[in-house]
């Protein structure tokens, strides 16, 4: 079962949740003790594995019918096993956030509560945002909330609004881009998403606009941050220009996101060291 839970947690995407913790720590820490504090380790550990088990486990529980049409579930991902120990592990991973939050400053609780709410409502009825065009995209701002919680816990204040907006736009685009390869399986299953609503060409343009907006928002904070985020619209343009299928390019993005997140983290650390 441990091997199955490992596959269910989508290890290729672990840093989508844990990475923002490092970015939040790099920009939120005001002292070396804060940067190396147990708070950072605790949040990183939770969002590296338990949070991914919960997020994708809940998704797979409520997607059992539609996943029968999805070829990804026969290869890189696993179809949900409807067994009590698996369900208990998924729910337990979600509840583990409660004792984690109890050790953190209260200022970080709204971001953690927002993450738990969106991670649950994305897949579960009656809201089930993933089956509501635009809401599915908008709700995926949940991926930046671990970073927001970390920044707030260390800095004692909220991050700049431009950073929150830029991160949210990035996450919205990333979600819709990742849904493009699922357009046909989702349509076959009767699942309405932003990608099925817009179609492939419309969804690509939508992602391009959002990623451009993210780059501009970060550029308001520092032109170097904007330049790093500009990688996304430029790469998207290159993919379309070269005629590369989204189904193929989609699997490059864990590496792309890790590289971009690493650059942002290094930038924050250099700013921390040199002022």
C-alpha positions as MATLAB code, in Angstrom:
seq = 'XXXXXXXXXXXXXXXXXXXXXXXXXXXXXXXXXXXXXXXXXXXXXXXXXXXXXXXXXXXXXXXXXXXXXXXXXXXXXXXXXXXXXXXXXXXXXXXXXXXXXXXXXXXXXXXXXXXXXXXXXXXXXXXXXXXXXXXXXXXXXXXXXXXXXXXXXXXXXXXXXXXXXXXXXXXXXXXXXXXXXXXXXXXXXXXXXXXXXXXXXXXXXXXXXXXXXXXXXXXXXXXXXXXXXXXXXXXXXXXXXXXXXXXXXXXXXXXXXXXXXXXXXXXXXXXXXXX';
ca = [
       0.000    0.000    0.000;
       2.915    2.346    0.694;
       4.066    2.019   -2.921;
       0.530    2.779   -4.102;
       0.266    5.870   -1.851;
       3.623    7.015   -3.214;
       2.293    6.828   -6.785;
      -1.039    8.376   -5.762;
       0.783   11.391   -4.273;
       2.243   12.288   -7.725;
       5.950   12.515   -6.718;
       6.734   14.452   -9.909;
       4.580   17.242   -8.520;
       5.643   17.196   -4.851;
       7.524   20.465   -5.165;
       4.426   22.232   -6.498;
       3.317   22.449   -2.847;
       6.609   22.126   -0.973;
       8.551   24.476   -3.251;
       6.512   27.565   -2.320;
       7.444   26.896    1.327;
      11.096   27.432    0.431;
      10.292   30.554   -1.574;
       8.185   31.913    1.294;
      10.992   31.194    3.758;
      13.631   32.863    1.566;
      11.651   36.096    1.391;
       9.911   36.004    4.770;
      12.828   35.286    7.097;
      14.309   38.306    8.816;
      17.001   36.412   10.763;
      19.163   33.341   10.177;
      17.419   31.621   13.081;
      14.091   32.200   11.365;
      15.356   30.860    8.061;
      16.632   27.682    9.743;
      13.742   27.371   12.195;
      11.709   24.194   12.802;
       8.733   26.094   11.337;
      10.255   25.891    7.861;
      11.141   22.217    8.246;
       7.700   21.338    9.575;
       5.848   23.116    6.770;
       8.198   21.753    4.113;
       7.788   18.211    5.433;
       4.001   18.422    5.571;
       3.595   19.920    2.118;
       6.149   17.577    0.581;
       4.259   14.341    1.234;
       1.154   14.289    3.496;
      -0.422   17.281    1.738;
       0.093   15.646   -1.652;
      -1.408   12.371   -0.446;
      -4.457   14.302    0.735;
      -4.834   16.607   -2.272;
      -4.487   13.928   -4.929;
      -6.143   11.236   -2.847;
      -9.335   13.284   -2.454;
      -9.153   14.067   -6.166;
      -8.884   10.376   -7.061;
     -11.667    9.338   -4.675;
     -14.178   11.589   -6.419;
     -12.791   10.974   -9.915;
     -13.132    7.212   -9.905;
     -15.690    7.240  -12.724;
     -14.040    9.842  -14.962;
     -10.566    8.330  -14.491;
     -11.711    5.196  -16.280;
     -11.398    7.221  -19.506;
      -8.012    8.757  -18.673;
      -4.967    6.992  -20.178;
      -2.617    8.700  -17.681;
      -4.078    6.486  -14.951;
      -2.768    3.380  -16.677;
       0.794    4.671  -16.809;
       2.367    7.538  -14.859;
      -0.494    7.735  -12.354;
      -2.619    5.169  -10.531;
      -6.350    4.556  -10.480;
      -7.894    4.841   -7.036;
      -8.119    1.691   -4.943;
     -11.388    1.808   -3.060;
     -10.102    0.280    0.163;
     -10.546    1.402    3.755;
      -6.797    1.641    4.610;
      -6.210    3.858    1.557;
      -9.128    6.138    2.391;
      -7.986    6.319    6.032;
      -4.455    7.260    4.930;
      -5.802   10.023    2.689;
      -8.052   11.494    5.377;
      -5.354   11.120    8.030;
      -2.913   13.042    5.842;
      -5.382   15.899    5.678;
      -6.077   15.926    9.409;
      -2.350   15.995   10.106;
      -2.458   19.681    9.161;
      -4.239   20.433   12.451;
      -1.327   19.584   14.796;
       1.089   21.193   12.323;
      -0.905   24.443   12.390;
      -1.121   24.316   16.194;
       2.645   24.802   16.431;
       2.667   27.865   14.138;
       1.842   31.549   14.689;
      -1.847   32.305   14.346;
      -1.093   34.753   11.551;
      -0.361   31.762    9.301;
      -3.650   29.988   10.046;
      -5.843   31.743    7.434;
      -3.514   30.625    4.619;
      -3.440   27.067    5.940;
      -7.225   27.021    6.387;
      -7.619   28.397    2.859;
      -5.406   25.616    1.530;
      -7.399   22.924    3.320;
     -10.696   24.395    2.116;
      -9.652   24.699   -1.528;
      -7.857   21.330   -1.569;
     -11.094   19.711   -0.392;
     -13.653   21.778   -2.321;
     -11.741   21.369   -5.578;
     -12.852   17.740   -5.850;
     -15.722   17.176   -3.441;
     -19.421   17.945   -3.926;
     -21.335   20.174   -3.680;
     -18.811   22.808   -4.767;
     -16.511   20.519   -6.785;
     -14.655   23.391   -8.403;
     -12.846   21.092  -10.823;
     -16.117   20.586  -12.723;
     -16.852   24.326  -12.969;
     -15.070   26.218  -15.770;
     -12.984   29.154  -14.498;
     -13.603   28.145  -10.873;
     -11.360   25.115  -11.409;
      -8.589   27.435  -12.537;
      -9.206   30.106   -9.897;
      -9.256   27.620   -7.016;
      -5.785   26.358   -7.899;
      -4.271   29.374   -6.240;
      -4.153   26.840   -3.394;
      -0.662   25.932   -4.596;
       0.819   29.240   -3.446;
      -0.825   29.194   -0.009;
       1.922   27.066    1.626;
       4.374   29.812    0.639;
       2.074   32.516    1.944;
       1.706   30.659    5.265;
       5.485   30.286    5.580;
       6.168   33.941    4.754;
       3.579   35.103    7.277;
       4.817   32.759   10.013;
       8.368   34.098    9.672;
       7.785   37.765    8.808;
       4.729   38.330   10.987;
       3.047   40.153    8.103;
       1.421   39.369    4.781;
       3.528   39.247    1.587;
       3.156   42.057   -0.982;
      -0.140   41.968   -2.860;
       1.683   41.894   -6.215;
       3.468   38.696   -5.157;
       0.186   37.041   -4.136;
      -1.491   38.126   -7.384;
       1.442   37.002   -9.516;
       1.625   33.642   -7.789;
      -2.113   33.118   -8.081;
      -2.097   33.893  -11.811;
       0.822   31.512  -12.290;
      -1.050   28.717  -10.498;
      -4.229   29.338  -12.502;
      -2.300   29.052  -15.760;
      -0.412   25.970  -14.624;
      -3.659   24.230  -13.736;
      -5.326   24.897  -17.068;
      -2.172   23.985  -18.985;
      -2.036   20.643  -17.157;
      -5.695   20.024  -18.036;
      -5.163   20.394  -21.798;
      -3.948   16.769  -22.249;
      -7.126   15.651  -20.439;
      -9.568   17.478  -22.732;
     -10.744   14.411  -24.645;
     -10.962   12.053  -21.610;
     -12.776   14.769  -19.631;
     -15.238   15.375  -22.454;
     -15.847   11.637  -22.771;
     -16.598   11.544  -19.040;
     -18.868   14.614  -19.225;
     -16.520   16.675  -17.034;
     -16.577   20.416  -17.769;
     -13.341   22.285  -17.136;
     -11.816   25.538  -18.313;
      -9.801   23.499  -20.821;
     -12.813   21.595  -22.221;
     -14.801   24.842  -22.359;
     -12.138   26.824  -24.221;
     -10.729   23.984  -26.310;
      -7.007   23.452  -26.795;
      -6.285   26.648  -28.744;
      -8.380   28.807  -26.426;
      -6.845   27.217  -23.334;
      -3.316   27.861  -24.632;
      -4.137   31.551  -25.191;
      -5.722   31.719  -21.721;
      -2.551   30.276  -20.142;
      -0.398   32.689  -22.106;
      -2.367   35.679  -20.838;
      -2.253   34.493  -17.233;
       1.474   33.755  -17.313;
       2.116   37.148  -18.886;
       0.060   38.747  -16.094;
       2.100   36.822  -13.511;
       5.354   38.100  -15.001;
       4.066   41.688  -14.985;
       2.881   41.409  -11.366;
       6.254   40.116  -10.184;
       7.938   42.745  -12.320;
       6.244   45.399  -10.198;
       8.262   44.092   -7.244;
      11.553   43.625   -9.056;
      12.299   43.493  -12.779;
      14.468   40.428  -12.194;
      11.512   38.527  -10.734;
       9.430   39.524  -13.737;
      12.182   38.322  -16.081;
      12.246   34.897  -14.403;
       8.455   34.515  -14.675;
       8.584   35.611  -18.330;
      10.026   32.154  -19.031;
       6.480   30.767  -19.023;
       4.824   32.793  -21.815;
       8.046   32.610  -23.863;
       8.256   28.817  -23.464;
       4.573   28.448  -24.326;
       5.084   30.506  -27.475;
       8.081   28.340  -28.402;
       6.124   25.119  -27.891;
       3.337   26.275  -30.190;
       5.782   27.710  -32.714;
       7.684   24.414  -32.895;
       4.477   22.375  -33.199;
       5.221   20.360  -30.059;
       2.140   18.700  -28.569;
       0.971   19.862  -25.146;
       0.681   16.193  -24.132;
       4.461   15.919  -24.542;
       5.451   19.354  -23.235;
       3.294   18.948  -20.127;
       5.788   16.480  -18.653;
       8.619   19.014  -18.913;
       6.989   21.380  -16.460;
       7.956   19.745  -13.163;
      11.574   20.431  -14.184;
      10.739   23.939  -15.442;
       8.869   24.802  -12.249;
      11.672   23.405  -10.088;
      14.220   25.533  -11.956;
      12.113   28.702  -11.681;
      11.346   28.051   -8.024;
      15.037   27.472   -7.374;
      15.944   30.781   -9.013;
      13.330   32.615   -6.951;
      14.595   30.978   -3.758;
      18.230   31.792   -4.524;
      17.214   35.369   -5.299;
      15.488   35.647   -1.935;
      18.486   34.185   -0.115;
      20.872   36.570   -1.835;
      18.630   39.469   -0.876;
      18.594   38.134    2.701;
      22.409   37.931    2.821;
      23.264   41.147    1.022;
      20.224   43.216    1.865;
];
